[in-house]
Short mmCIF file of C-alpha atoms in Angstrom, two decimals:
data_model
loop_
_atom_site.label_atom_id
_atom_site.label_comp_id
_atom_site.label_asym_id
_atom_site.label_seq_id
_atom_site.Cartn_x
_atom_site.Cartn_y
_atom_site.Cartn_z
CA UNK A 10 28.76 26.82 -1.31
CA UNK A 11 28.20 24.98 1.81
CA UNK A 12 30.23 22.12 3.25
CA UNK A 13 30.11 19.26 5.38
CA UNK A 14 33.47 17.56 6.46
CA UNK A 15 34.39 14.94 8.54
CA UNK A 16 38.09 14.54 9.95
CA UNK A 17 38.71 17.45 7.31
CA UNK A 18 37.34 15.59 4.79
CA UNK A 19 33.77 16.47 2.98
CA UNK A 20 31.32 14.89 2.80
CA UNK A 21 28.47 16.64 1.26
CA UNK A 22 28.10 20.42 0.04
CA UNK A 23 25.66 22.34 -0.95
CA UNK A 24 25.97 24.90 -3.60
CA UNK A 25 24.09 26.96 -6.48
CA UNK A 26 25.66 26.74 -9.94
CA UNK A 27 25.41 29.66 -11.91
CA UNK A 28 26.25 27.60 -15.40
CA UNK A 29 23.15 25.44 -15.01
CA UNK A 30 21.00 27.74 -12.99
CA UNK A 31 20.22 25.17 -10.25
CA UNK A 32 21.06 24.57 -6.61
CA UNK A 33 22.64 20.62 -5.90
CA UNK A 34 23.48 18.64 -3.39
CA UNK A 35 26.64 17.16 -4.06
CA UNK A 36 27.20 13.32 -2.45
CA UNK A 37 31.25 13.24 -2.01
CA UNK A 38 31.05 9.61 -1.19
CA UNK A 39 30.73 8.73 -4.81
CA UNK A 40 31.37 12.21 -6.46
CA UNK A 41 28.18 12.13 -7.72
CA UNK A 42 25.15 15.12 -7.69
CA UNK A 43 22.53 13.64 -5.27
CA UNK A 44 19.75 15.81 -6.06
CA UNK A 45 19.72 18.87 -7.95
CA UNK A 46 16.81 21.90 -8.26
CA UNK A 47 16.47 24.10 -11.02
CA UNK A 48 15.18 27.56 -11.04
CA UNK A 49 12.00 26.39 -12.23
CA UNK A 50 11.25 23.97 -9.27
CA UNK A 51 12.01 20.56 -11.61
CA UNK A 52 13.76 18.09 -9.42
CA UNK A 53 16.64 16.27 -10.28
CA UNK A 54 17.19 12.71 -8.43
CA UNK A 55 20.76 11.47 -10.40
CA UNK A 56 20.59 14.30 -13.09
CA UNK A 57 20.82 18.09 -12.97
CA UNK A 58 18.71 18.66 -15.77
CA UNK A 59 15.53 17.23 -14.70
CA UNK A 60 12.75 18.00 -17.29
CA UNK A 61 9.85 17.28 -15.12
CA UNK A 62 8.70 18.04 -11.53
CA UNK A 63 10.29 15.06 -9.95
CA UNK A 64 12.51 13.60 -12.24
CA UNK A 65 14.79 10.53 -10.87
CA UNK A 66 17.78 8.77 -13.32
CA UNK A 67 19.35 5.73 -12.10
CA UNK A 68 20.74 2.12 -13.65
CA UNK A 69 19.17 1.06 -10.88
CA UNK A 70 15.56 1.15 -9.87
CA UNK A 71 14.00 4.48 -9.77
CA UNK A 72 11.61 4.94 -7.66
CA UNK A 73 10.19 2.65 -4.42
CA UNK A 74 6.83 3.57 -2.07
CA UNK A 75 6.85 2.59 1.51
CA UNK A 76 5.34 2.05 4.75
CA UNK A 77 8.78 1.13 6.14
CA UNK A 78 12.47 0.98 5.30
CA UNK A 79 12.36 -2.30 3.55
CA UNK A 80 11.38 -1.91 -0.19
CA UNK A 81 7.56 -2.06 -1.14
CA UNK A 82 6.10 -1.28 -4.80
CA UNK A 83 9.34 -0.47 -7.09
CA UNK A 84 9.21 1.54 -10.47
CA UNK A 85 11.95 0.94 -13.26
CA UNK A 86 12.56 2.48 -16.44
CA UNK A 87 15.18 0.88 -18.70
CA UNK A 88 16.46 3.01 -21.48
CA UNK A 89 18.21 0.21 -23.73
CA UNK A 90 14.27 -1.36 -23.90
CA UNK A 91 11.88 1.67 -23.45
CA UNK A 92 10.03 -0.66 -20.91
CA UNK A 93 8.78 0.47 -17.71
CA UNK A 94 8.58 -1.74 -14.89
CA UNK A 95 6.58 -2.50 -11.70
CA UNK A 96 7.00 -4.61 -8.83
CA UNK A 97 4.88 -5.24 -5.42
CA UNK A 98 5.86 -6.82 -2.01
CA UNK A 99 9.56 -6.11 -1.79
CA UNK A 100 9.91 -7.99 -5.56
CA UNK A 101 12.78 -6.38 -7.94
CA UNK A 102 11.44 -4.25 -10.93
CA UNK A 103 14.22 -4.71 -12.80
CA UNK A 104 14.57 -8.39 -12.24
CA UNK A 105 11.65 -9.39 -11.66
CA UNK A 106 9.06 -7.29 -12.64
CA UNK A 107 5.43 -8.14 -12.14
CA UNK A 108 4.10 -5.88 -15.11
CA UNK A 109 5.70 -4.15 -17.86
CA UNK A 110 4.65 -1.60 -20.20
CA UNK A 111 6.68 -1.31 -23.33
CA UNK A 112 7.42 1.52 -25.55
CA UNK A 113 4.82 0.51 -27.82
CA UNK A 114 1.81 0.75 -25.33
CA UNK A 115 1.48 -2.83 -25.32
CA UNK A 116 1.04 -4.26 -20.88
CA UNK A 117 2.54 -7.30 -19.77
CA UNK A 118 1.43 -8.69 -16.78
CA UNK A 119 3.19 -11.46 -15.52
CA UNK A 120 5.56 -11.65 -18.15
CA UNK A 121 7.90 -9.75 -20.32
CA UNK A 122 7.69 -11.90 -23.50
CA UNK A 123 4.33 -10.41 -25.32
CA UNK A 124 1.70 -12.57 -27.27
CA UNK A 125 1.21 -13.25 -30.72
CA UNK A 126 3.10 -10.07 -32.46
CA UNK A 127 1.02 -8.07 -34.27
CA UNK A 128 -2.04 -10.37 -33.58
CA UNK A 129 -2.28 -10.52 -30.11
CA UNK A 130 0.38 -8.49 -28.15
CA UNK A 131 -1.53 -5.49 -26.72
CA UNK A 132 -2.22 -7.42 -23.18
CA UNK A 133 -0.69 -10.31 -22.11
CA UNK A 134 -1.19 -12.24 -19.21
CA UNK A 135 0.93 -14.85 -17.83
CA UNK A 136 1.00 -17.39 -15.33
CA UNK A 137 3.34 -20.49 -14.37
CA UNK A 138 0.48 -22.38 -13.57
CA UNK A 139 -3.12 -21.83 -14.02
CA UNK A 140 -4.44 -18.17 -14.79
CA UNK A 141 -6.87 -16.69 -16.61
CA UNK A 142 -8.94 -12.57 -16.73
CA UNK A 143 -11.83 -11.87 -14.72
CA UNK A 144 -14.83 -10.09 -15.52
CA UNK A 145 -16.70 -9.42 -12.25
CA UNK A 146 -20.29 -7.29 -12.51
CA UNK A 147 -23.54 -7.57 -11.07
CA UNK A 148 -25.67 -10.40 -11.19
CA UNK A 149 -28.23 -8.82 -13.25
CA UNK A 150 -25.31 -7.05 -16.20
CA UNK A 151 -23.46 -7.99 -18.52
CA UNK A 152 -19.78 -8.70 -18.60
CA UNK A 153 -18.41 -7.96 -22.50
CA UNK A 154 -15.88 -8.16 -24.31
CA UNK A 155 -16.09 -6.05 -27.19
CA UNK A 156 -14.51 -6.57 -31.46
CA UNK A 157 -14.34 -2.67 -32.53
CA UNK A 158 -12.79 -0.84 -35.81
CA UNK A 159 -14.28 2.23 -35.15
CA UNK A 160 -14.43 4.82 -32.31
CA UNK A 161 -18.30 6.35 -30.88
CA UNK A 162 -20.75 4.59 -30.90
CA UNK A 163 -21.83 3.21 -34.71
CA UNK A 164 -22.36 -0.52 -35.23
CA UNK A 165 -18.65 -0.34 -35.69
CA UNK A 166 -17.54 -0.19 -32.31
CA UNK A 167 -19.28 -3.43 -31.33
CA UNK A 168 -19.24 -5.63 -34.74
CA UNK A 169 -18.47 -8.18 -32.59
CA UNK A 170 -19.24 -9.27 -29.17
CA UNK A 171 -18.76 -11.94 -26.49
CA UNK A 172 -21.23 -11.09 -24.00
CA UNK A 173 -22.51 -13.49 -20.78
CA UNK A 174 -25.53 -12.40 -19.51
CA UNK A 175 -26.28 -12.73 -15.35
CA UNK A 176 -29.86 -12.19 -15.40
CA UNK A 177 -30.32 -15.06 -17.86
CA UNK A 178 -27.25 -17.01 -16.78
CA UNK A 179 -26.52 -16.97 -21.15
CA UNK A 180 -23.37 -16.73 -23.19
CA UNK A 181 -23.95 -14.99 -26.26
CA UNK A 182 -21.65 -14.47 -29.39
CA UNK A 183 -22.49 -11.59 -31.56
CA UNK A 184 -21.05 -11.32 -35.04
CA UNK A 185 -21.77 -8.33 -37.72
CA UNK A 186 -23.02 -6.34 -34.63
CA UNK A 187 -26.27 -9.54 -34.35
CA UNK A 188 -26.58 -11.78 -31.73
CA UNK A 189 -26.11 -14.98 -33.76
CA UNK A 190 -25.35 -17.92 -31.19
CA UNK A 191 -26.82 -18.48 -27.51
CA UNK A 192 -25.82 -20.91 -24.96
CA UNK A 193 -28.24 -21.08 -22.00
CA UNK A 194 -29.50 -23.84 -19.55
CA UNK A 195 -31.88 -25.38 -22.38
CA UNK A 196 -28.84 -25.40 -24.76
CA UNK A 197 -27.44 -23.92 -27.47
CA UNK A 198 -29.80 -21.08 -29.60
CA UNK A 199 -29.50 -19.30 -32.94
CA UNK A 200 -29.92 -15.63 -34.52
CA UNK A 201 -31.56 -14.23 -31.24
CA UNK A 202 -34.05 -16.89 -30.58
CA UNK A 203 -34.81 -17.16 -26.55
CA UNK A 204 -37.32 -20.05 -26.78
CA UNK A 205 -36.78 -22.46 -24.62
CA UNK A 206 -38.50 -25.19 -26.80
CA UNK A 207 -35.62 -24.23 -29.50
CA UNK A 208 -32.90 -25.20 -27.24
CA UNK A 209 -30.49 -27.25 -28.86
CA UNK A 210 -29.12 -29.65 -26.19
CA UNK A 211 -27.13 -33.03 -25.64
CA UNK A 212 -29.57 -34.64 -27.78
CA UNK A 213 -33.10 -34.01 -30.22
CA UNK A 214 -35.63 -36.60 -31.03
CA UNK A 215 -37.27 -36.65 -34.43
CA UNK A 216 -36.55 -38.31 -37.89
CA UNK A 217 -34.33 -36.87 -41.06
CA UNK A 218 -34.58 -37.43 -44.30
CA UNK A 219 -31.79 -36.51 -46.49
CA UNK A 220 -32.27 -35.03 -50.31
CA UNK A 221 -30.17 -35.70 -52.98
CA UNK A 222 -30.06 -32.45 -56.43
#
């Protein structure tokens, strides 16, 4: 064991402990272990029994990244919720996160409450005033959103899509894997068809004459 003292008083020590087979740094200020290494290079930040390479324990917030001394991005964990947090530009994980993940897998951003449970809680996004998800790609792609229950790549991953198309300037709606509805600049379209003349827009001339069985 080494010790540092001050007026005869210590301060910090350093020492190996045989029971736990790991060396510590022990923080006499608050009689606590600051940081603890065990014999197979796992590192303990709060805990001497860290079961991964860097492994921190705190109520507090966990982990923070840096340019400078003032907090930057901030991870939290909390243990009574499962939920780990994240936090940008100084902001408090704990308090106020900016995205959670919760034990279930489901992502929060902006928000800790989750959608719609068991409808619509795998991503939520939320906003105090106007917000909204972009879907940026070139302007001659696609940007899709994809209705799946099934993984490779059989009709059943893409039963049902919501697809806008750049190089057309077209929102489509798939159903049953089909493209069944079309909404380009000569209006709205149906079951695939791309004629223009078919276009379905504010308005259609013409006459109608109803049948009675």
């Amino acid at each position: 064991t080494v010790g540092f003292a001050e007026a005869g008083t210590f301060k910090f020590n350093l020492a190996h402990v045989a029971s736990g087979d790991y060396f510590q740094i022990f923080n006499h200020y608050n009689d606590t272990v600051a940081l603890s290494v065990k014999s197979n290079s796992n590192v303990g930040v709060g805990t001497t029994t860290p079961v991964t390479r860097i492994h921190s324990t705190s109520s507090q917030e966990q982990l923070t990244l840096s340019e400078g001394n003032a907090r930057g991005a901030t991870f939290d964990y909390r243990s009574s919720t499962g939920n780990l947090n994240i936090s940008t530009n100084g902001a408090n994980a704990r308090s106020a996160p900016q995205l959670t993940l919760d034990l279930n897998g489901n992502l929060m951003v902006g928000t800790t409450a989750k959608g719609y449970p068991a409808y619509a809680d795998n991503l939520t996004v939320a906003a105090s005033g106007n917000g909204g998800i972009t879907i940026r790609t070139g302007n001659t792609s696609q940007g899709n959103i994809y209705f799946s229950d099934e993984t490779g790549t059989g009709g059943g991953t893409f039963r049902g899509i919501v697809s806008y198309e750049h190089s057309s300037d077209s929102m489509n709606f798939y159903t049953n894997t089909s493209n069944r509805l079309r909404v380009d600049a000569d209006g709205i379209k149906f079951h695939g068809d791309t004629a223009a003349a078919n276009g379905l827009n504010d308005f259609e001339t013409g006459s109608w004459t109803p049948a009675f069985a």
